[in-house]
XYZ file of C-alpha atoms in Angstrom:
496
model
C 36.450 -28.053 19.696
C 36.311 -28.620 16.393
C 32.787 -28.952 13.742
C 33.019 -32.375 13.681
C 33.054 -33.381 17.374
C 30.444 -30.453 17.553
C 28.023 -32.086 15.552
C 28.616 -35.615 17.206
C 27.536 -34.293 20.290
C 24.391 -32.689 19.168
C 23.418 -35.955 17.511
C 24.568 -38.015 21.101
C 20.972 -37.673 22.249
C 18.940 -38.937 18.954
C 21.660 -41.926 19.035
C 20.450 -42.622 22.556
C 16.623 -42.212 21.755
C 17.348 -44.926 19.247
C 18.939 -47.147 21.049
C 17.047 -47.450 23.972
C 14.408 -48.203 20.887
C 15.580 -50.766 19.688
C 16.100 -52.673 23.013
C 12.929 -52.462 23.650
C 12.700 -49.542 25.897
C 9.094 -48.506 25.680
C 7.247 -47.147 28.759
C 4.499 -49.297 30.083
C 1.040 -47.554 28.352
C 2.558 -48.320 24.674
C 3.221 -51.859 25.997
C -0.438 -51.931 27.036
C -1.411 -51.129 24.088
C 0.306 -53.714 22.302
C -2.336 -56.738 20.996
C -2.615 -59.804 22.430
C -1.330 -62.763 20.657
C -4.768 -63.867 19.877
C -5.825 -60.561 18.243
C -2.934 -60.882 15.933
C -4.017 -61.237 12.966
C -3.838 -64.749 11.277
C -1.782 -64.577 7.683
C -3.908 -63.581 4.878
C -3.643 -65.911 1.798
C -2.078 -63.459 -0.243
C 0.970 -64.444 2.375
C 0.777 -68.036 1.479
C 2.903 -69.618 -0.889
C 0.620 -71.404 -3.288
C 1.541 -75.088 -4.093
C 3.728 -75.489 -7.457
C 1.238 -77.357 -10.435
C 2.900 -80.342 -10.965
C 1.810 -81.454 -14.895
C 0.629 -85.087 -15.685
C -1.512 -86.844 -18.121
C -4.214 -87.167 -16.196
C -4.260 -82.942 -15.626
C -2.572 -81.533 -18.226
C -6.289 -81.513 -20.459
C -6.397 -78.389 -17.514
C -4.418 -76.552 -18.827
C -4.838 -76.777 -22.792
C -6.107 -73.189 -24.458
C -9.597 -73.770 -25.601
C -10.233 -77.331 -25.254
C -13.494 -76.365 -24.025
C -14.467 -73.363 -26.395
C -17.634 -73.959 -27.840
C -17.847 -73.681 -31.681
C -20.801 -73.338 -33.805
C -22.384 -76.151 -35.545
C -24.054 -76.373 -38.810
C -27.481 -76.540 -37.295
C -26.674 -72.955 -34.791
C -26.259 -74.968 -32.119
C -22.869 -75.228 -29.932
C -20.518 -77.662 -28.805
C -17.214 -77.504 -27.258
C -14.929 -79.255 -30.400
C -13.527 -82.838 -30.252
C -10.288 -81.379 -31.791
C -8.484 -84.623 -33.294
C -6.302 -82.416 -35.900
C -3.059 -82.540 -33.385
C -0.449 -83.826 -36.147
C -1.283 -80.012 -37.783
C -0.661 -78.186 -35.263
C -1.444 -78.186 -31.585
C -2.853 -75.657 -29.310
C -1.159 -73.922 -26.363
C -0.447 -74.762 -23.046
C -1.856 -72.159 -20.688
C 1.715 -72.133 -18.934
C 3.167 -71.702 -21.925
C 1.341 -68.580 -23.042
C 2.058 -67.404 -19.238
C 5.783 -68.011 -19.787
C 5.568 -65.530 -22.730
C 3.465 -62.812 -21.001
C 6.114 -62.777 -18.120
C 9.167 -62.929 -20.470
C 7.641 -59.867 -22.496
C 8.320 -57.799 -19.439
C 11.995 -57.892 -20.376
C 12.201 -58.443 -23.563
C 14.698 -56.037 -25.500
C 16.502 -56.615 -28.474
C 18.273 -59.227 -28.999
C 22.314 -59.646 -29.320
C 23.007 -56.047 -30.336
C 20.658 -53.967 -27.690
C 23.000 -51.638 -24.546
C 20.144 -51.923 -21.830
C 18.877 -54.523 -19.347
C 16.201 -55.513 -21.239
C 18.432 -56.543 -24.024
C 21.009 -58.338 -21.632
C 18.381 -60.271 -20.186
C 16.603 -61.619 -23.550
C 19.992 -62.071 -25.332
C 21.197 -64.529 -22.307
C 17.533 -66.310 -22.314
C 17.638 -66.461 -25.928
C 21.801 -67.849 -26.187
C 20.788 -70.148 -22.746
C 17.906 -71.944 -24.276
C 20.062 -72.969 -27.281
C 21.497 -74.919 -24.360
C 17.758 -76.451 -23.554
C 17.072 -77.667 -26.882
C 20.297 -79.827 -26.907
C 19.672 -81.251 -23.564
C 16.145 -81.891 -24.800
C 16.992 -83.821 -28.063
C 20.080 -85.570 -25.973
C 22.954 -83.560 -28.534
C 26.205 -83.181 -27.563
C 27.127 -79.651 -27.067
C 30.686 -80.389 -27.491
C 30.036 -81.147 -31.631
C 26.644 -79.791 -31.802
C 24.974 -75.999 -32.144
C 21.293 -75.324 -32.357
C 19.698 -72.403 -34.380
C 16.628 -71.525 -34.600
C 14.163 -71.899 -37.294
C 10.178 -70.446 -37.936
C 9.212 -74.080 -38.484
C 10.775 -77.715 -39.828
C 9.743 -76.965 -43.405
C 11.961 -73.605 -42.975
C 14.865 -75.883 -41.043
C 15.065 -78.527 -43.893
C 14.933 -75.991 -46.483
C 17.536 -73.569 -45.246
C 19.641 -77.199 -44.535
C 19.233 -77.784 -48.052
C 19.926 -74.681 -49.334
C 23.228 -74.322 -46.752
C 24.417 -78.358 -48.005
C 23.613 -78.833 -51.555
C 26.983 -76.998 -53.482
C 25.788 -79.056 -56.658
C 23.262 -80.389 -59.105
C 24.804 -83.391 -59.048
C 24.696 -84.005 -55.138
C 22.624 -87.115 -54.221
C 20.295 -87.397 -51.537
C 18.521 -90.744 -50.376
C 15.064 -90.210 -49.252
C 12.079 -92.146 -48.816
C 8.728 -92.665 -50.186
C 7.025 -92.000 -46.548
C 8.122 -88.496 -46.048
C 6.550 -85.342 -45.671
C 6.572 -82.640 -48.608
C 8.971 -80.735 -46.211
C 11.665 -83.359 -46.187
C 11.000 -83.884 -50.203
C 10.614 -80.796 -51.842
C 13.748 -78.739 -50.836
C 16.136 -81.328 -51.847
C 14.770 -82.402 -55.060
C 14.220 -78.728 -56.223
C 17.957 -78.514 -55.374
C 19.712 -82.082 -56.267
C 19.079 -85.835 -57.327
C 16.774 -87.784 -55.173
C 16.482 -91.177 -54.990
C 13.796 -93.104 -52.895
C 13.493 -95.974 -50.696
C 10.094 -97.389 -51.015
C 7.779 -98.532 -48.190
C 5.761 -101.985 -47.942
C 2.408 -102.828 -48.199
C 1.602 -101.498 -44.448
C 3.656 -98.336 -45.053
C 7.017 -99.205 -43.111
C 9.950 -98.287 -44.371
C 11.712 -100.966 -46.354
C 15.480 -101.073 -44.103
C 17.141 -103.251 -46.813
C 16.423 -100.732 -49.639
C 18.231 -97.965 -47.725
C 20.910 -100.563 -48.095
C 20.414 -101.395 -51.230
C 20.439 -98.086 -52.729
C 23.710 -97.118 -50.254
C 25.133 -100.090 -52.318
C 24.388 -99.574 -55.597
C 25.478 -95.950 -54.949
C 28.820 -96.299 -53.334
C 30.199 -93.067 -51.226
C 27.872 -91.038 -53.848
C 25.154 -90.176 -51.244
C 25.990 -86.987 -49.293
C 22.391 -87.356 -47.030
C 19.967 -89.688 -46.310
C 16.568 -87.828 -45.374
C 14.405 -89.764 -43.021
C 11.417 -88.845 -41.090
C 11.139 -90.122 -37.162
C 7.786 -90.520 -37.437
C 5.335 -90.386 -39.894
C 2.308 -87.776 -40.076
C -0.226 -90.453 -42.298
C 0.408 -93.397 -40.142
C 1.954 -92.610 -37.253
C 4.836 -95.236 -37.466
C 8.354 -94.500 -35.914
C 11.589 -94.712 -38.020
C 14.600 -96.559 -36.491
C 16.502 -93.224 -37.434
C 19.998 -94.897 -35.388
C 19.534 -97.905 -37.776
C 19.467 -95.893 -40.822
C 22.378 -93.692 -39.102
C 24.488 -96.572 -38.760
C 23.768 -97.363 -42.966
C 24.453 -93.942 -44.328
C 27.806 -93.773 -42.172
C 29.037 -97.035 -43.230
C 28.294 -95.580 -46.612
C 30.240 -92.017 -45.792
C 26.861 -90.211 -45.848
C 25.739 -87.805 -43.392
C 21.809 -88.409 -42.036
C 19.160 -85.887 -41.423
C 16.206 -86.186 -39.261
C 12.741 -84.560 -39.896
C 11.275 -84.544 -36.166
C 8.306 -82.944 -36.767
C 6.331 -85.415 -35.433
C 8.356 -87.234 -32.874
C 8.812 -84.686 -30.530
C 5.641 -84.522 -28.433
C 4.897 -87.942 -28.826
C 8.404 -89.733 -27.651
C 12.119 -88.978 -26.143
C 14.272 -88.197 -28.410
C 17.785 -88.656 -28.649
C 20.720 -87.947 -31.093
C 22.925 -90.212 -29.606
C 22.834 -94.037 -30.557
C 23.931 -96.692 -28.788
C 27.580 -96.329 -30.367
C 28.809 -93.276 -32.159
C 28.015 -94.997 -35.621
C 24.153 -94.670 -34.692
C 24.468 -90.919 -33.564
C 22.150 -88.390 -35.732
C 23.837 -85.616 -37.794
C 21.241 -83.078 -38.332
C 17.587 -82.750 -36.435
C 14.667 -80.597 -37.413
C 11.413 -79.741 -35.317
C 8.590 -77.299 -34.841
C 7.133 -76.402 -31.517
C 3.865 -75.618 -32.948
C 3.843 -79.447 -33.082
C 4.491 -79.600 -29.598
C 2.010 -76.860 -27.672
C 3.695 -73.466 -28.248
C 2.169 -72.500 -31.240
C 4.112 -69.012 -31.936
C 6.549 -69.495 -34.934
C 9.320 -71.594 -32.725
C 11.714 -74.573 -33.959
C 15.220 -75.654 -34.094
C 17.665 -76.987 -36.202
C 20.355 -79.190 -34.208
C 23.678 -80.187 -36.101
C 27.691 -80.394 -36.177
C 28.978 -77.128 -35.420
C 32.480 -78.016 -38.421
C 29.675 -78.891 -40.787
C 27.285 -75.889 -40.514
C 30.534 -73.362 -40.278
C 31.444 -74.728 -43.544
C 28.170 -73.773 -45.110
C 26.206 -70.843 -45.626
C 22.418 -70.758 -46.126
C 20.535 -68.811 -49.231
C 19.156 -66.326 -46.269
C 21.062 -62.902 -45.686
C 20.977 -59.896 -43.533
C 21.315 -58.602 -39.881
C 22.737 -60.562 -37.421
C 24.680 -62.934 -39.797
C 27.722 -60.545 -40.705
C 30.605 -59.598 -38.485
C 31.680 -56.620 -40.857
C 30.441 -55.364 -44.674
C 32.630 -52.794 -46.587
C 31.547 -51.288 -49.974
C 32.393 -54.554 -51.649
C 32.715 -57.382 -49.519
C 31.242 -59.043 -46.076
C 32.508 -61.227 -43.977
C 30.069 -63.341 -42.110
C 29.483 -65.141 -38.772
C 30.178 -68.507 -37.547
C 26.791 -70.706 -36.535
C 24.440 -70.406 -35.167
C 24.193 -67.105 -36.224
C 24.977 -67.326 -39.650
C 21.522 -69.285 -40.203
C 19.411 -66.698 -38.335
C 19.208 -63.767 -40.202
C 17.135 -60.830 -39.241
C 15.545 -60.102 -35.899
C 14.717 -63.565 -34.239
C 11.552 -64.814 -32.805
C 11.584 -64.332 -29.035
C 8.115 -65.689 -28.111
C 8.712 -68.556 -30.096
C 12.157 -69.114 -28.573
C 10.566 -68.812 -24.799
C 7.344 -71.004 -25.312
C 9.475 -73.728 -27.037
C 11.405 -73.661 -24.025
C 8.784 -73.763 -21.796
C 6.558 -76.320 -23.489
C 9.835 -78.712 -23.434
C 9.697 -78.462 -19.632
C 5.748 -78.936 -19.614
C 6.042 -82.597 -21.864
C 9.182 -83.821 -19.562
C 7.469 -83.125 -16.813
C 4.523 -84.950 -17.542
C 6.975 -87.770 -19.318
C 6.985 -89.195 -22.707
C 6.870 -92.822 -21.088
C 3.078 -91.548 -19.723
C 2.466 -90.153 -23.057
C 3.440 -93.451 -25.155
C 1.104 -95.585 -23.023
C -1.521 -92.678 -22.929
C -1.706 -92.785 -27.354
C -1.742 -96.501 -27.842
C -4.570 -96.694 -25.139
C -6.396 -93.814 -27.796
C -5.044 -95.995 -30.601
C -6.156 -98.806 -29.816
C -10.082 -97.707 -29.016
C -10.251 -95.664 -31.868
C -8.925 -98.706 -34.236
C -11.137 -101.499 -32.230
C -14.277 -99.104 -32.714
C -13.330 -98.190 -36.565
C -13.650 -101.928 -37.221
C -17.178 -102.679 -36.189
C -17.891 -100.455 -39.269
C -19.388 -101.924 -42.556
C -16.292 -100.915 -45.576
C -14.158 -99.679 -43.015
C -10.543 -99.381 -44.570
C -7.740 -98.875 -41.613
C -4.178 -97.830 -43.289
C -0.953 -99.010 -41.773
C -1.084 -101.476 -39.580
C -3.846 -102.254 -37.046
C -3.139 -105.538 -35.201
C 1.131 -104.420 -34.277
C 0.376 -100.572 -33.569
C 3.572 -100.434 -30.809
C 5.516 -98.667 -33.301
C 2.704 -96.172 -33.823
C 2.116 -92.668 -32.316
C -0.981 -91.236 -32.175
C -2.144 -91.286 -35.807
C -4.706 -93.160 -37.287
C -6.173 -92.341 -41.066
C -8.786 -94.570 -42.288
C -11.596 -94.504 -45.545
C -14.672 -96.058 -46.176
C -15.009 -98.129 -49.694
C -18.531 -96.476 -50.529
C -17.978 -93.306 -48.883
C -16.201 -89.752 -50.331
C -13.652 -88.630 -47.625
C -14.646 -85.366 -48.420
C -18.190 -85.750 -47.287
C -17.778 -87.861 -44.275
C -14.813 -85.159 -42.674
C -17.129 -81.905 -43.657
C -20.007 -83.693 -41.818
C -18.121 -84.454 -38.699
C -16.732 -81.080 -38.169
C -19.916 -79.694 -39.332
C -22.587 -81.702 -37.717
C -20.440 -83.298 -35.434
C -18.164 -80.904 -34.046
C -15.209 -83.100 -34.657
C -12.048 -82.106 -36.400
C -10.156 -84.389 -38.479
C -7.859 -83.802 -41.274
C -9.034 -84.815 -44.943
C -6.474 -85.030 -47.658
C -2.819 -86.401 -48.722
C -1.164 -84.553 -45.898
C 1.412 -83.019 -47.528
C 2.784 -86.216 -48.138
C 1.318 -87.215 -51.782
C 3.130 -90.521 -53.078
C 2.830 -91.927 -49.187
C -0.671 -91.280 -49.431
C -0.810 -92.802 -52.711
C 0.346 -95.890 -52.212
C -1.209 -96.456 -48.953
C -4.601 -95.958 -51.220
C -3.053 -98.022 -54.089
C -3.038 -95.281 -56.774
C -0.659 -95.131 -59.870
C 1.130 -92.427 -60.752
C -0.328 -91.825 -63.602
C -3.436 -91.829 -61.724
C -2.326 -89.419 -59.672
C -0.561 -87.244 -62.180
C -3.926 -85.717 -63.054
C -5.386 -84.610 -59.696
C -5.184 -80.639 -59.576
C -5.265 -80.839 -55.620
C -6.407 -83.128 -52.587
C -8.197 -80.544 -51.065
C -11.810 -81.250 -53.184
C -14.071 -84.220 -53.257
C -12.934 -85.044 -56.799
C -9.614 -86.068 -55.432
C -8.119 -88.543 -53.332
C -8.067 -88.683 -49.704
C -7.522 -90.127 -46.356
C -9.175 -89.310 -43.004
C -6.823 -88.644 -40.472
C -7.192 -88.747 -36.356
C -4.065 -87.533 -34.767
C -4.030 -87.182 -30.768
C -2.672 -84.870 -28.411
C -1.563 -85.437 -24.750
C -5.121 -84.260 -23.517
C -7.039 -85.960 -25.381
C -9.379 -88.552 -24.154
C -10.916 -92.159 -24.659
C -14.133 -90.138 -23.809
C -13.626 -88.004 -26.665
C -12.836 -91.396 -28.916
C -16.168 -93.188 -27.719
C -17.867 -90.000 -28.240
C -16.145 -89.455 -31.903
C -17.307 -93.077 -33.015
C -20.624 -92.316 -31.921
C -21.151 -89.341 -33.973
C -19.326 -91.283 -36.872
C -21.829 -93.774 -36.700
C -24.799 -92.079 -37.371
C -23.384 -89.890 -40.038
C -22.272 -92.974 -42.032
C -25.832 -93.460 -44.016
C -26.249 -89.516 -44.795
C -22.643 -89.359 -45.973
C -23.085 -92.541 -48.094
C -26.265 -90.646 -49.869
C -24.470 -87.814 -50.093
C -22.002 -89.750 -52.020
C -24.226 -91.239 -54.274
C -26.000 -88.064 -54.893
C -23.376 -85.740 -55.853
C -21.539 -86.127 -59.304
C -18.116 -85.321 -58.495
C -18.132 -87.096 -55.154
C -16.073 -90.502 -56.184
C -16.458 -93.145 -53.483
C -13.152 -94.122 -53.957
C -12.090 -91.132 -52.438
């Protein structure tokens, strides 16, 4: 007999044993002792699946980061803030700062890393490229997405990838934000389309300019929505000029992208955006996030004025050869957190849907612009009867009052944050307020009582028409201290 059939039948027995086991071969004292069904028992909750959150507007203030912190007032006293600074920035969504604690937990390098870690970030991080493009409606047949610290870095490492030449001309307009000014007049020609007495975009001057400047215009640089007055730019109409006019169009999104869907596609290819720009600090994941979206043959015929790691395929004592985009626009080690809560705060706001978000602002709109009224010298900028085409943004002044004053008060006093300045969008702001350039050339800054200024409300998904009645309440009784204040300090100008 030889060692293996030897061994078999030594184990024959234990085989049996185990058997007879598993049938259910027990004698009868260990069935006795088995418990009755009612002493089993009953599942703990651990055990029990807890229900998934579903996120609307009428929950989602639930799960906002420190909507009810208190802060100190001027008088020691504390107050959980009315925070009405959302076109800034906007806080976090508790599920999105979740999302990044749980990603963290396998987060390795990213596109060059040998472990699991790395494997697993580097397919999040490629995947959610995918996500953005889904959530701005871009074909991913023509498009790529790369990502950016912010929409004043996207339009500025656009511009620096697009403009070859001095002489390249851009159309712009006289409503946009410093970001989608700045980096292309530093770089090229500008020319401006002006805005009308309510601050809408003049359509027919884009025209006219497109005209006059026949197949000279590479870009035409448009914001989707402003930051001073909340109106939205018919971006497809404006497509549909520049590509009649063989210019490309470019879309600042900053603030369009918590407020309303977006898409890149028009209604025909004609109205289809070329390039769009956004942060996701404007849109609840405030950790360094945002995206550039744009024609993959365009952007591989570029290259941006930003160099290192991750761009180059090989470098040689004297020469380089670099990647193809996206990854020839994100040089050095990428932003991970900002990557994951972007993604996650995309799912949050289509979840609790844009359509519920529209009708949510222009019900905020609308009390805050009704209550401004009943005020004595109340001046309301943009327009306050039509305010459809408005997100939720609403800057007003008072004739006899220094902005200055009245916005320090109501965050001091009042616990209410506003904004107080030009916004980063200077000749908007001017004309809105009906001063010259000249005028303007000799203000230093907007950030001092000396200069001009606006006061600007700008709402987020949780706020609430509480908060508004609450806001004009405190507003009303700081009016007559602000308006001796005014009088009483020399380099407080009423105008502004």
């Amino acid at each position: 007999m030889n060692n293996a059939m030897k061994k078999l039948l030594r184990l024959l027995p234990v085989l049996c044993l185990l058997t007879c086991l598993g049938a259910g071969c027990t004698d009868q004292s260990s069935a006795d002792e088995q418990p009755k069904e009612s002493e089993v028992p009953a599942e703990t909750p651990a055990e029990t699946e807890e229900p998934e959150v579903r996120y609307t507007i009428d929950n989602i203030r639930d799960y906002v980061v420190g909507v009810d912190e208190p802060v100190e007032l001027a008088d020691g006293t504390t107050r959980p803030m009315i925070n009405f600074d959302n076109a800034a920035t906007t806080p976090p969504l508790k599920p999105v700062m979740d999302a990044i604690d749980e990603e963290m937990k396998m987060y390795g390098s990213i596109g060059r890393g040998f472990s699991a870690k790395s494997n697993h970030s580097t397919d999040f991080f490629n995947e959610t490229r995918q996500r953005v493009m889904r959530f701005v409606g871009a074909d991913p047949e023509i498009n790529t997405c790369f990502y950016v610290n912010s929409t004043t870095d996207g339009l500025n490492k656009l511009a620096s990838a697009l403009i070859g030449s001095k002489d390249d001309l851009v159309l712009a307009t006289r409503m946009e934000h410093h970001a989608d000014d700045l980096p292309w007049r530093e770089r090229c020609n500008v020319i401006y389309a002006e805005v009308d007495e309510q601050g809408r975009i003049i359509y027919e001057d884009i025209e006219r300019l497109l005209t006059e400047n026949e197949g000279k215009v590479k870009y035409v640089c448009v914001t989707a929505a402003s930051n001073v007055t909340g109106y939205i730019t018919d971006v497809h109409r404006i497509a549909k000029m520049a590509h009649a006019h063989g210019a490309m169009i470019i879309v600042d999104g900053a603030q369009i992208v918590a407020h309303r869907q977006f898409s890149m596609k028009g209604e025909t290819p004609e109205e289809d955006i070329d390039f769009f720009v956004f942060s996701a600090h404007k849109m609840y994941s405030p950790y360094g996030g945002g995206a550039v979206i744009g024609p993959w043959d365009v952007l591989d015929r570029h290259m941006p004025q930003f160099y290192g790691g991750g761009t180059i395929k090989i470098v040689t004592d004297y020469d380089q050869v670099y990647k193809y985009s996206p990854e020839s626009y994100e040089a050095g080690s990428p932003n991970y957190a900002g990557v994951v809560g972007m993604s996650k705060a995309m799912d949050i706001l289509e979840e609790v849907g844009f359509d519920a978000i529209a009708e949510h602002e222009k019900k905020l709109n609308k009390r805050l612009i009704d209550g401004l009224k009943k005020f004595d010298n109340i001046i309301i900028y943009g327009d306050s009867e039509n305010i459809d085409d408005r997100v939720g943004v609403v800057s007003f002044n008072f004739t006899d009052i220094n902005s200055y004053i009245i916005a320090a008060k109501l965050a001091d006093v009042g616990g209410a944050a506003t904004r107080r300045g030009a916004f980063c969008a200077h000749p908007y702001v001017w004309r809105l307020m009906g001063i010259s350039d000249e005028e303007a050339a000799s203000f230093e800054n907007c950030i001092d009582m000396k200069t001009p200024g606006m006061i600007r409300v700008s709402f987020g998904i949780y706020n609430t028409e509480e908060e508004v009645d609450r806001f004009l309440e405190i507003l009303g009784k700081l009016i007559d201290e602000s308006r001796e204040a005014t009088m009483l300090q020399a380099d407080a100008d009423p105008r502004y």
